[in-house]
Amino acid sequence: MNRLNCAARLMLVSDLDYTMVDHDDPHNGALHRFNSLWEAYYRHDSLLVFSTGRSPTSYTKLRNEKPLLTPDITVMSVGTEIAYGDSMVPDYDWERSLNHKWDREIVTDETAKFPELVFQSETEQRPHKVSFFVDKAKAPQIINLLQARLVARGLDIKIIYSGGEALDVLPRGAGKGQALAYLLKKFQADDKYPINTLVCGDSGNDAELFTVPGVYGVMVSNAQEELLEWHAQNAKNNENIIHASERCAAGIMQAIGHFDLGPSSSPRDAIDLSQCMTENMNPGFEIVKFYLSCERWRRGDVTKSGDFFQNLKSHFHPSGIFVHPSGVQKCFDECLTALENSYGNEKGCGFWLWLDRISSAQIGSDTWLVKFDKWEQSGEERRCCLTTVLLNSKADGYTWMHIHQTWMNGYTADGPGNWLF
Ligand code: GLC
Ligand code: MG
């Protein structure tokens, strides 16, 4: 269930809508900052868990719209579905355990008697989740009545209200909190209990995450009234839960800093990236730093100085080779010239470069094989290259020896495309 061979340094469990993803920020600024932080400092020894109310279908849709990282574990449909890894292997044991005193038909039968309950789209109706919209003012009364009627018919369920509009009926054993408790129990059995766990949320269905024993929690600044109210009534004195002053992913980073769980300032916030160099010798950080410099260069965000480019160039071995996704290969020198000439080409184009799934293996005393997805977005268009890099570590940093890329997600270019690594 987990690619790490020891306990995670940090298990970060985050809701998506209005927690990881700020739908009010079309540039996804905080999300990009979080992504760089995670890939540079956490990916290699920590676990990223997304816990969303969305069904697999609407989760996939969000992934196609937003620059979300690939999580290690995905908890969907308000804790009723759990999937592991990049290929999202479902946890059928978990789903089976939710059948206890649950009968979907009885739920639809009873809810049909409430004309105020408006059925959500078909994609959001799942084997262990029946979902509606209901007016905020009417919600409390309906919840009480519906609960009583379902219990009277022999079911053991819970009703969760979120975002001031959504009502979910689930088996009592389900929910984001129960799903997290289940995962933690599995880690415990494997002797891989995470050193720290941070849960992050903004709305009603996230409340139970904060009740899991031993976790740190952050309610992002933009949290919904129903979550803040729940907190005031149930967890006011818990010092391990904060209400951030920052929105969404920025609030998550704030909490990492507040609870001292590890590095909390994103490489994107460093004006001079070479400054962070010596304290963080990890291949992931090297990769993040290089591509961030490329982004700044191509956007024209840095002043066009020989120093900046010389510094980039100094990390490349003079006889290194770049194998382009088209299969054509060129020496680093030629590609670096192309990169140098690309200064400011993406200015004002909404250009972003980000990395996902960085993994590295030490294959010799000073040699690392690093693999990652390199994403590039310009305006509305985005594309991804699976990239492999051979790095040589020196006392003061890394030397890039070889780069090989392959198009991903069905993307192929007609021509050779660009040569900018
Ligand atoms: C997501 C789901 C929806 C659910 C809501 C609250 O928006 O798509 O079905 O009701 O989360 O849990
Ligand atoms: Mg949310």
XYZ file of C-alpha atoms and ligand atoms in Angstrom:
434
model
C 0.000 0.000 0.000
C 2.979 2.265 0.302
C 6.146 2.818 -1.717
C 8.255 3.822 1.321
C 10.185 1.095 3.075
C 10.063 2.822 6.424
C 7.699 5.068 8.356
C 6.773 8.295 6.597
C 8.395 11.410 8.046
C 5.166 13.254 7.331
C 1.836 11.936 6.194
C -0.077 14.867 4.788
C -3.786 14.244 4.395
C -5.561 16.981 2.513
C -8.998 17.720 1.192
C -8.972 19.082 -2.382
C -11.702 21.628 -3.142
C -10.939 24.899 -1.376
C -8.176 23.251 0.671
C -5.464 22.053 -1.721
C -7.168 23.754 -4.661
C -8.216 27.382 -4.504
C -10.931 27.713 -7.122
C -10.791 31.484 -6.676
C -7.189 31.647 -7.911
C -6.993 30.963 -11.657
C -3.172 31.000 -11.500
C -3.021 28.274 -8.824
C -0.234 30.235 -7.167
C -0.336 28.613 -3.727
C -0.808 25.167 -5.239
C 2.314 25.601 -7.370
C 4.205 26.773 -4.291
C 3.035 23.728 -2.332
C 3.925 21.375 -5.193
C 7.508 22.642 -5.338
C 7.831 22.354 -1.571
C 6.541 18.789 -1.585
C 8.677 17.529 -4.477
C 11.823 19.259 -3.208
C 11.690 18.237 0.439
C 9.026 15.613 1.121
C 8.346 13.322 -1.811
C 11.259 10.996 -1.059
C 10.352 10.151 2.543
C 6.779 11.293 3.154
C 3.272 10.398 2.056
C 0.738 12.553 0.287
C -2.875 11.559 0.775
C -5.791 13.309 -0.902
C -9.103 12.903 0.858
C -11.952 14.264 -1.202
C -15.735 14.170 -1.362
C -15.447 13.727 -5.098
C -16.170 10.455 -6.850
C -13.442 8.889 -9.005
C -15.039 10.522 -12.050
C -15.095 14.065 -10.700
C -11.677 13.625 -9.063
C -10.226 12.714 -12.473
C -11.870 15.786 -13.944
C -10.259 18.013 -11.317
C -6.850 16.446 -11.994
C -7.194 17.366 -15.641
C -8.053 20.944 -14.793
C -5.592 21.712 -12.015
C -1.859 21.103 -11.524
C -2.361 18.553 -8.752
C 0.457 16.257 -7.723
C -0.037 12.499 -7.822
C -0.857 11.385 -4.284
C 0.358 8.137 -2.731
C -3.134 7.336 -1.512
C -6.463 8.687 -2.749
C -9.496 8.635 -0.505
C -12.606 9.473 -2.523
C -16.367 9.785 -2.181
C -16.147 11.088 1.410
C -14.040 8.231 2.732
C -15.987 5.436 1.098
C -13.361 4.583 -1.545
C -9.610 4.187 -1.015
C -7.073 3.680 -3.805
C -3.299 3.196 -3.680
C -0.479 4.437 -5.845
C -0.254 5.965 -9.305
C -2.409 3.234 -10.752
C -5.049 3.703 -8.051
C -5.485 0.137 -6.881
C -8.820 -0.010 -4.999
C -9.015 -1.270 -1.424
C -11.871 -3.734 -1.689
C -11.473 -4.821 1.953
C -12.365 -1.304 2.998
C -15.403 -1.195 0.739
C -16.588 -4.586 1.966
C -16.322 -3.440 5.567
C -18.815 -0.663 4.796
C -21.665 -3.057 4.034
C -22.484 -3.454 7.711
C -26.088 -2.301 8.290
C -26.062 -0.465 4.971
C -28.659 -0.752 2.259
C -28.624 1.803 -0.523
C -32.176 1.061 -1.528
C -33.553 1.844 1.893
C -31.643 5.136 1.811
C -33.034 6.165 -1.583
C -36.466 5.003 -0.524
C -36.512 7.161 2.620
C -34.804 10.207 1.104
C -37.343 10.243 -1.736
C -39.923 11.272 0.862
C -38.160 14.635 1.311
C -38.920 16.927 -1.629
C -36.307 19.388 -0.283
C -33.526 16.910 -1.049
C -32.227 17.412 -4.579
C -30.329 14.461 -5.991
C -26.739 15.261 -7.034
C -25.449 14.149 -10.426
C -25.352 10.415 -11.147
C -21.520 10.362 -11.063
C -21.574 11.382 -7.388
C -23.882 8.532 -6.333
C -21.621 5.712 -5.213
C -22.102 2.257 -3.670
C -21.655 3.633 -0.132
C -22.624 7.268 -0.651
C -25.950 8.837 -1.545
C -25.688 12.603 -2.107
C -28.055 15.542 -2.310
C -28.194 19.301 -2.253
C -30.306 20.926 0.416
C -30.939 24.423 1.579
C -28.848 25.545 4.545
C -31.867 26.699 6.542
C -33.684 23.380 6.156
C -30.683 21.121 6.642
C -30.583 20.630 10.448
C -34.201 19.558 10.698
C -34.023 17.224 7.717
C -30.839 15.639 9.013
C -32.468 14.803 12.345
C -35.628 13.403 10.840
C -33.860 11.408 8.139
C -31.398 9.993 10.636
C -34.236 8.775 12.846
C -36.112 7.201 9.945
C -33.075 5.345 8.620
C -32.222 4.045 12.075
C -35.822 2.908 12.462
C -35.375 0.877 9.284
C -32.377 -0.897 10.730
C -29.530 1.030 9.158
C -26.421 2.329 10.874
C -25.574 5.494 8.962
C -24.171 8.985 9.246
C -25.273 12.172 7.541
C -22.694 14.809 6.702
C -23.377 18.372 5.660
C -20.712 20.289 3.700
C -20.137 23.587 1.969
C -23.495 24.926 3.146
C -25.214 22.875 0.433
C -24.224 19.203 0.133
C -25.740 16.379 2.169
C -24.185 12.929 2.080
C -25.619 9.753 3.564
C -22.921 7.175 4.335
C -22.517 3.982 6.363
C -21.551 4.859 9.942
C -18.150 3.219 9.516
C -17.328 5.426 6.507
C -16.200 9.040 6.271
C -12.854 10.771 5.908
C -11.938 10.276 9.572
C -12.727 6.544 9.607
C -10.813 6.058 6.373
C -7.760 7.771 7.844
C -8.012 5.724 11.054
C -8.155 2.575 8.895
C -5.012 3.616 6.980
C -3.142 4.432 10.180
C -4.063 1.051 11.602
C -2.659 -0.622 8.507
C 0.574 1.354 8.835
C 0.789 0.342 12.462
C 0.429 -3.328 11.530
C 3.298 -2.885 9.038
C 5.418 -1.102 11.629
C 5.366 2.025 9.477
C 3.282 4.384 11.583
C 3.975 7.908 10.254
C 6.162 10.056 12.487
C 3.798 12.997 12.000
C 0.390 13.304 10.406
C -1.167 16.593 9.329
C -4.791 16.786 8.230
C -6.083 19.751 6.216
C -9.616 20.765 5.447
C -12.186 23.492 4.906
C -15.687 22.038 5.199
C -18.102 19.768 7.044
C -16.950 16.461 5.634
C -13.413 17.259 6.855
C -14.442 17.630 10.522
C -13.862 13.969 11.327
C -10.283 14.157 10.083
C -9.569 16.382 13.075
C -10.896 13.781 15.518
C -8.324 11.113 14.624
C -6.074 10.706 17.693
C -2.558 12.078 17.493
C -2.863 14.100 14.299
C -2.103 17.757 13.724
C -4.780 19.679 11.902
C -5.261 22.848 9.919
C -8.503 24.499 8.963
C -7.539 26.817 6.134
C -8.409 30.510 6.547
C -11.291 30.225 4.106
C -12.893 27.328 6.035
C -16.682 27.060 5.916
C -18.860 28.160 8.787
C -20.004 24.577 9.502
C -16.398 23.442 10.117
C -15.542 26.443 12.298
C -18.709 25.872 14.301
C -17.911 22.207 14.723
C -14.447 23.175 15.931
C -15.776 25.742 18.401
C -18.106 23.130 19.886
C -15.861 20.094 19.839
C -12.165 20.872 19.641
C -11.660 24.408 20.854
C -8.964 23.476 23.347
C -7.006 21.155 21.098
C -3.681 22.901 20.521
C -2.867 20.556 17.681
C -5.515 22.166 15.501
C -5.103 25.636 14.040
C -7.217 27.933 11.948
C -4.689 29.279 9.443
C -4.566 32.906 8.426
C -3.676 31.843 4.890
C -5.989 30.422 2.273
C -5.916 26.866 0.918
C -2.464 25.423 0.101
C -0.789 28.467 1.642
C -2.574 27.577 4.892
C -1.216 24.032 4.652
C 2.348 25.336 4.356
C 1.672 27.690 7.239
C 0.630 24.717 9.398
C 3.740 22.717 8.455
C 5.750 25.647 9.781
C 3.556 26.234 12.833
C 3.823 22.626 14.023
C 7.471 22.422 13.003
C 6.918 19.386 10.798
C 9.734 20.172 8.348
C 10.650 22.773 5.726
C 7.695 25.077 5.147
C 8.897 27.682 2.741
C 8.527 26.818 -0.878
C 11.539 26.963 -3.190
C 9.285 29.210 -5.284
C 9.545 31.814 -2.528
C 13.345 31.937 -2.698
C 14.556 34.861 -4.751
C 18.026 33.416 -5.039
C 17.710 29.660 -5.467
C 21.434 29.033 -5.140
C 21.111 30.262 -1.540
C 19.140 27.192 -0.439
C 21.685 24.899 -2.028
C 24.034 23.525 0.591
C 21.549 22.849 3.384
C 19.391 20.614 1.234
C 21.432 18.017 -0.589
C 18.751 15.780 -2.005
C 18.303 14.972 -5.690
C 14.641 16.051 -5.591
C 15.612 19.509 -4.504
C 18.242 19.738 -7.255
C 15.641 18.865 -9.905
C 13.061 21.319 -8.531
C 15.660 24.068 -8.334
C 16.871 23.602 -11.915
C 13.406 23.605 -13.487
C 12.325 26.541 -11.367
C 15.319 28.451 -12.695
C 14.327 27.444 -16.238
C 10.797 28.699 -15.605
C 12.078 32.037 -14.351
C 14.471 32.347 -17.275
C 11.899 31.502 -19.936
C 9.325 33.778 -18.342
C 11.866 36.568 -18.133
C 11.202 36.809 -14.373
C 14.912 37.126 -13.584
C 17.163 39.816 -14.978
C 19.021 38.588 -18.004
C 22.450 38.241 -16.507
C 25.317 36.059 -17.593
C 25.741 35.012 -13.977
C 22.308 33.481 -13.694
C 22.791 31.458 -16.833
C 26.393 30.511 -16.064
C 25.198 29.165 -12.740
C 22.575 27.011 -14.476
C 25.119 25.826 -16.981
C 27.733 24.960 -14.403
C 25.574 22.010 -13.297
C 25.849 20.287 -16.674
C 28.635 17.922 -17.645
C 30.340 19.147 -20.840
C 29.955 15.809 -22.613
C 26.380 15.090 -21.396
C 23.632 14.059 -23.809
C 19.934 14.925 -23.941
C 17.699 12.323 -25.570
C 14.647 14.227 -26.763
C 11.175 12.576 -26.656
C 11.242 12.452 -30.459
C 14.209 10.094 -30.214
C 16.710 12.620 -31.534
C 19.708 13.311 -29.305
C 21.839 16.367 -28.825
C 24.741 17.305 -26.623
C 24.054 19.450 -23.567
C 25.979 22.379 -25.033
C 23.630 22.758 -27.948
C 20.558 22.489 -25.703
C 21.951 24.989 -23.228
C 22.413 27.471 -26.066
C 18.766 26.924 -27.023
C 17.788 27.509 -23.399
C 19.894 30.646 -23.209
C 18.180 31.973 -26.331
C 14.753 31.253 -24.891
C 15.051 34.062 -22.345
C 11.652 35.722 -21.903
C 9.988 33.674 -24.675
C 7.157 32.778 -22.345
C 6.720 36.224 -20.862
C 3.059 36.972 -20.176
C 2.012 33.566 -21.566
C 0.844 32.087 -18.251
C 3.849 29.776 -18.310
C 4.383 27.227 -15.533
C 6.830 24.401 -15.170
C 6.288 21.865 -12.413
C 7.376 18.392 -11.408
C 5.515 15.412 -10.056
C 6.427 11.958 -8.726
C 10.148 12.626 -8.324
C 11.854 9.407 -7.281
C 15.542 8.763 -7.002
C 17.796 5.778 -6.504
C 21.402 5.918 -5.482
C 23.115 3.573 -7.934
C 26.730 4.241 -6.998
C 28.705 5.982 -4.267
C 28.100 9.357 -5.931
C 25.606 8.531 -8.679
C 21.834 8.980 -8.676
C 19.191 7.942 -11.123
C 16.247 10.299 -10.839
C 12.870 9.890 -12.508
C 9.951 12.338 -12.583
C 7.128 13.821 -14.616
C 7.989 17.216 -16.024
C 4.922 19.325 -16.713
C 4.838 22.463 -18.794
C 1.895 24.759 -19.233
C 1.641 27.722 -21.531
C -1.765 29.377 -21.527
C -4.366 26.614 -21.670
C -2.061 23.991 -23.137
C -0.150 21.596 -20.992
C 2.060 18.624 -21.647
C 4.084 16.115 -19.732
C 7.370 14.299 -20.269
C 8.489 11.334 -18.257
C 12.080 12.315 -17.560
C 15.089 10.352 -16.357
C 18.231 12.126 -15.223
C 21.604 10.742 -14.228
C 23.188 12.898 -11.515
C 26.650 12.861 -10.057
C 26.932 14.257 -6.545
C 29.835 16.462 -5.552
C 30.648 18.133 -2.263
C 28.835 21.310 -3.283
C 25.990 20.026 -5.419
C 25.183 17.836 -8.408
C 26.350 17.493 -11.989
C 23.803 16.506 -14.632
C 25.270 13.714 -16.756
C 22.434 12.520 -18.963
C 18.755 13.331 -19.609
C 16.176 11.181 -21.371
C 12.550 12.138 -21.991
C 9.405 10.393 -23.227
C 6.073 12.021 -24.037
C 3.287 11.179 -21.609
C -0.501 11.301 -21.560
C -0.767 10.628 -25.264
C 0.981 13.839 -26.148
C 3.303 13.792 -29.142
C 4.689 16.736 -31.018
C 4.633 16.917 -34.800
C 8.116 18.293 -34.989
C 10.988 17.884 -32.586
C 9.417 20.534 -30.286
C 11.798 22.499 -28.148
C 15.160 21.463 -26.801
C 14.805 23.010 -23.393
C 15.104 19.820 -21.340
C -17.988 16.648 -3.267
C -18.795 15.541 -3.895
C -20.246 15.610 -3.467
C -20.336 15.685 -1.952
C -19.511 16.865 -1.446
C -19.534 16.989 0.052
O -18.341 17.861 -3.809
O -18.720 15.620 -5.303
O -20.955 14.478 -3.914
O -21.672 15.828 -1.555
O -18.186 16.682 -1.866
O -19.066 15.852 0.688
Mg -13.287 21.182 0.563
